[in-house]
GROMACS .gro file of C-alpha atoms in nm:
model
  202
    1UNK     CA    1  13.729  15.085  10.592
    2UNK     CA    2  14.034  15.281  10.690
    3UNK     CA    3  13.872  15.585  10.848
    4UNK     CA    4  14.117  15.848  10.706
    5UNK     CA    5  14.167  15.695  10.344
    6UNK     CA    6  13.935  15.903  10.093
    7UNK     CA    7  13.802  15.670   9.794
    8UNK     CA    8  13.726  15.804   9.450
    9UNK     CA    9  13.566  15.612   9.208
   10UNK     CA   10  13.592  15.626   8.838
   11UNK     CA   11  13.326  15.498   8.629
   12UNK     CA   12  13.191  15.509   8.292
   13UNK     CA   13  13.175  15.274   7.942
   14UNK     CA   14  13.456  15.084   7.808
   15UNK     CA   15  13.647  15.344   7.591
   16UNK     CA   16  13.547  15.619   7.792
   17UNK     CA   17  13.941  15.647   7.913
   18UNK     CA   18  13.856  15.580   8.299
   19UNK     CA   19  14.228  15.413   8.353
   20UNK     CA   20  14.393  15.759   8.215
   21UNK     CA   21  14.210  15.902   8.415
   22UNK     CA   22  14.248  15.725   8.701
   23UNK     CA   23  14.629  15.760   8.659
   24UNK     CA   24  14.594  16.122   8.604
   25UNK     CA   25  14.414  16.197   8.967
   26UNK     CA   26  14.661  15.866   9.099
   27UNK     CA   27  14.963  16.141   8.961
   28UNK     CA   28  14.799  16.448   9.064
   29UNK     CA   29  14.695  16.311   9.468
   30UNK     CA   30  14.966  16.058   9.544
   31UNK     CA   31  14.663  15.814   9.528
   32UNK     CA   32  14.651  15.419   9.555
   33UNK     CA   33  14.521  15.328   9.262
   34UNK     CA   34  14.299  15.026   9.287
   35UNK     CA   35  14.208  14.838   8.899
   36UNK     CA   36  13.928  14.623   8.969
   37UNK     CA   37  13.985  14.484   8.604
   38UNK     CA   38  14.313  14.398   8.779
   39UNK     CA   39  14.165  14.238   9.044
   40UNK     CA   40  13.949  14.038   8.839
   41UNK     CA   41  14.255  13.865   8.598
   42UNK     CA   42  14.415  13.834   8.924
   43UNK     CA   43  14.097  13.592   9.059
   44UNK     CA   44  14.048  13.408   8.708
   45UNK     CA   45  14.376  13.229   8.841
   46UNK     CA   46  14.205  13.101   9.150
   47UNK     CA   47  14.129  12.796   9.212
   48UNK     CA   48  13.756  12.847   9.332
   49UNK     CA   49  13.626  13.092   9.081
   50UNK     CA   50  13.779  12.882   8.809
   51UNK     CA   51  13.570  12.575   8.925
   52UNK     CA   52  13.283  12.788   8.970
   53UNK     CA   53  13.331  12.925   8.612
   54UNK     CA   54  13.372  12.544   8.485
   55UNK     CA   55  13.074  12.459   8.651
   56UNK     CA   56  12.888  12.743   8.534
   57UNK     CA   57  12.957  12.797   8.096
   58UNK     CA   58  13.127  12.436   8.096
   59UNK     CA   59  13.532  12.276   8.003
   60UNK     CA   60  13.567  12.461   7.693
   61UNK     CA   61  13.642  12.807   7.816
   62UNK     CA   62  13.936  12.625   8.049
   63UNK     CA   63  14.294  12.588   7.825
   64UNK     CA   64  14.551  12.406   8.048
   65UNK     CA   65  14.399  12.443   8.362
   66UNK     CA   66  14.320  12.837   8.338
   67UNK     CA   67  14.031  13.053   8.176
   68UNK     CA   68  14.052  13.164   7.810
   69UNK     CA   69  13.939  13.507   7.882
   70UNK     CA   70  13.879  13.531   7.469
   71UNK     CA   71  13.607  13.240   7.499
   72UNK     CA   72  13.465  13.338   7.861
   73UNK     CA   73  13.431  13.737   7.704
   74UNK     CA   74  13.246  13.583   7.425
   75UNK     CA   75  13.004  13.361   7.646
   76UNK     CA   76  12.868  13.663   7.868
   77UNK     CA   77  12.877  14.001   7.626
   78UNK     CA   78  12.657  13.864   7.383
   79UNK     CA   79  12.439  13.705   7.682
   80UNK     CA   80  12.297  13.886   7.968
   81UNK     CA   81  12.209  13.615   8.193
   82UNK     CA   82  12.559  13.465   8.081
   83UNK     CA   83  12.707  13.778   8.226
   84UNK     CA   84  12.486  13.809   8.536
   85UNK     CA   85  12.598  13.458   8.615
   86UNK     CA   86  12.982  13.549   8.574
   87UNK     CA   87  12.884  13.837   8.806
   88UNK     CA   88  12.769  13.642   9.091
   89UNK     CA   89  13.061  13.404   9.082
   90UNK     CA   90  13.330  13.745   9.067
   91UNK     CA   91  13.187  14.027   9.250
   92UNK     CA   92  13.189  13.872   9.617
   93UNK     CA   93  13.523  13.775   9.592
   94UNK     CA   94  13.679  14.139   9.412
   95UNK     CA   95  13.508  14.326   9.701
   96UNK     CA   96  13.697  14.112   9.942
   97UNK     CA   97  13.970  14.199   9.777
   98UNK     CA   98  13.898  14.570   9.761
   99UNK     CA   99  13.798  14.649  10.082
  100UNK     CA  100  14.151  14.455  10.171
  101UNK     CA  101  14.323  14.718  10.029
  102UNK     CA  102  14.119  15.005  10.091
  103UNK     CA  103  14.168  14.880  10.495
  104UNK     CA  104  14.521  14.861  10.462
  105UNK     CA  105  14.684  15.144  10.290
  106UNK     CA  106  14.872  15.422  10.485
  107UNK     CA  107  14.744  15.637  10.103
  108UNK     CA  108  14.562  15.951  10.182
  109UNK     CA  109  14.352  15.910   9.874
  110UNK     CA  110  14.282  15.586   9.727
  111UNK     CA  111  14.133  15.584   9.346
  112UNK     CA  112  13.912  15.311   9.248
  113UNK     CA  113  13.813  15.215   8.886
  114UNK     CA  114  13.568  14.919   8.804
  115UNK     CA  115  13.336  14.877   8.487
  116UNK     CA  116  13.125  14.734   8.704
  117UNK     CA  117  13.129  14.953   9.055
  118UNK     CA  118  12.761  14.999   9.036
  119UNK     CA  119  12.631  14.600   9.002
  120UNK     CA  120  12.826  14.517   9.209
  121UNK     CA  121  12.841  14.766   9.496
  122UNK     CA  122  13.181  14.877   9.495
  123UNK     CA  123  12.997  15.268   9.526
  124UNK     CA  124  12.933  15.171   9.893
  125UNK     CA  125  13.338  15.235   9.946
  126UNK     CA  126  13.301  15.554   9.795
  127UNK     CA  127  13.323  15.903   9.877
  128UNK     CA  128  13.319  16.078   9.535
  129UNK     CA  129  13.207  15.931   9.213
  130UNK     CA  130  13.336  16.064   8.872
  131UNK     CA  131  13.213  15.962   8.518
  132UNK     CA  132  13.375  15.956   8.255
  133UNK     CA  133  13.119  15.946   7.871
  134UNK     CA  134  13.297  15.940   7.513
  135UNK     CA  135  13.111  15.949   7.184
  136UNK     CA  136  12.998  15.608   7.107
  137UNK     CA  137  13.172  15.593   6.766
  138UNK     CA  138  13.537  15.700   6.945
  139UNK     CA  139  13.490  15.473   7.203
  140UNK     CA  140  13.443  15.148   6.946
  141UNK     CA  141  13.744  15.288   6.802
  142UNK     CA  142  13.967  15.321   7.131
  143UNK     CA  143  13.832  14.976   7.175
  144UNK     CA  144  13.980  14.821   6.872
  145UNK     CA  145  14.301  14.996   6.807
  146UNK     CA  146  14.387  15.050   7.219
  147UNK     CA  147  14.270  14.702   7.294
  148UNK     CA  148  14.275  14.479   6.942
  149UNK     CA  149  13.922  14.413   6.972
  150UNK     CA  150  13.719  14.325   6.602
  151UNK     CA  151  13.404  14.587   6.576
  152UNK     CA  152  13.150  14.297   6.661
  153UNK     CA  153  13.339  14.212   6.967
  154UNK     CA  154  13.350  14.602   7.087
  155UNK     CA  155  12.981  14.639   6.978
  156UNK     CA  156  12.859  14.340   7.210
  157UNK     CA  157  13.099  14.504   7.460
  158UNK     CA  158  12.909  14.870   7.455
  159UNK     CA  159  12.543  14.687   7.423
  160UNK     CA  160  12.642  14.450   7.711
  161UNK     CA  161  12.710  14.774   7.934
  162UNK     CA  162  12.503  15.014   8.153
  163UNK     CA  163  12.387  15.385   8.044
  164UNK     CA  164  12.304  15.512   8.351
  165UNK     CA  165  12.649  15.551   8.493
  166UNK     CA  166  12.603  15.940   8.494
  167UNK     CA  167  12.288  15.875   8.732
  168UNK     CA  168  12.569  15.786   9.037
  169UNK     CA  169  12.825  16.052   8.955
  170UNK     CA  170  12.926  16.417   9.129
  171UNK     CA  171  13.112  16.495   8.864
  172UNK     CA  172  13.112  16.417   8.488
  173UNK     CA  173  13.325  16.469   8.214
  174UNK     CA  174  13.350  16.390   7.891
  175UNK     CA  175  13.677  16.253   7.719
  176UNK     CA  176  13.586  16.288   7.305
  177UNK     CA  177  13.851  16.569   7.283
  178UNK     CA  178  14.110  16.414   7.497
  179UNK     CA  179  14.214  16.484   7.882
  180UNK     CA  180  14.395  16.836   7.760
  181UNK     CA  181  14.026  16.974   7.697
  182UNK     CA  182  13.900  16.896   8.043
  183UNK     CA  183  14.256  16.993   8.248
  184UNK     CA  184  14.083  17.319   8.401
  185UNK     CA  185  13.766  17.108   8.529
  186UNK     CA  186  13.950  16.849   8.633
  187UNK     CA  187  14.208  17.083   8.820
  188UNK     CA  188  13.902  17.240   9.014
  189UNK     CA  189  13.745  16.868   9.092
  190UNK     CA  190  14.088  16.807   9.279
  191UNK     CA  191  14.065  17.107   9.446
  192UNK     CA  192  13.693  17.073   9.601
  193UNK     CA  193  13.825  16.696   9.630
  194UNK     CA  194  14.088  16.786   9.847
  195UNK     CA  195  13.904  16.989  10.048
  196UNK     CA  196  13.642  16.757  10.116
  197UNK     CA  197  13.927  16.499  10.203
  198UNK     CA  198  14.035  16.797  10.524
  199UNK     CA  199  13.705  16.824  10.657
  200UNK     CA  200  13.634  16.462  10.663
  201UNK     CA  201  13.950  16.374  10.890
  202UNK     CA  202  13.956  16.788  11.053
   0.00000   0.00000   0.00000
């Protein structure tokens, strides 16, 4: 890891609003901003981890040579050893990937987001961890009018998730009433952040 580079992680349920927030502190500390949902659409492309998926939940989720993320999603949220299987084949590869970055950048502060940072050890990069938590029924909603995701879809998405994200967290915030509620928290988290980042490389 890039011995000067401070990594903050964002973590939390779908809905929870973990990439506005991750483009708030990306704004607020001139941060690389690593998506490792990003990452992953960006290695459903390859080569290997589509044969792997083929292999794995069979020619059907493949539509002219590349995975139908619709008919993969529905395989392994309404399965759990569908999902840990997915897992295996994806989370080697994405913390190549990560690390990668996290090596290279000339960024002071580098901020991380990954639904699934936890599983698959993405915290060991980490120097802070923030969670983000939502009421449940605002977070379906976010799901299906931000993302165009039908209730039973979002449902299977929530169920399929973790509730222990708060467990691995320094600080945690929650998002029902919108960024604007939290601005003064948040404002003091960047300050205690930033001084953390001095006396790691002072």
């Amino acid at each position: 890891m890039n011995q000067n580079s401070y990594v903050i992680g964002v973590i939390g349920g779908a809905g929870t609003g973990k990439t506005y927030m991750s483009k708030y502190l990306v704004e607020k500390l001139d941060a690389l901003f690593i998506e490792g949902d990003q990452i992953a659409h960006e290695l459903l492309k390859d080569h290997e981890i589509i044969n792997g998926i083929s292999e794995k939940f069979g020619a059907d989720v493949i539509d002219h040579g590349e995975i139908n993320r619709s008919k993969l999603g529905k395989i392994v949220f309404t399965d759990k050893q569908s999902l840990l299987e997915l897992n295996q084949i994806m989370h080697g590869a994405m913390f190549k990937i990560i690390e990668k970055k996290i090596k290279t950048t000339d960024k002071k502060f580098i901020i991380l987001e990954a639904a699934v940072m936890i599983e698959a050890g993405f915290s060991r990069l980490v120097h802070t961890m923030v969670c983000l938590k939502a009421d449940k029924n605002l977070r379906l909603e976010r799901l299906i009018n931000v993302r165009s995701i039908d209730l039973r879809t979002a449902e299977s998405i929530l169920k399929s998730q973790r509730n222990d994200y708060a467990d691995y967290a320094d600080y945690i915030f929650d998002t029902s009433e919108g960024i604007e509620s939290i601005k003064d928290d948040l404002e003091k988290m960047i300050n205690e952040i930033r001084e953390a980042e001095y006396e790691k490389n002072h």
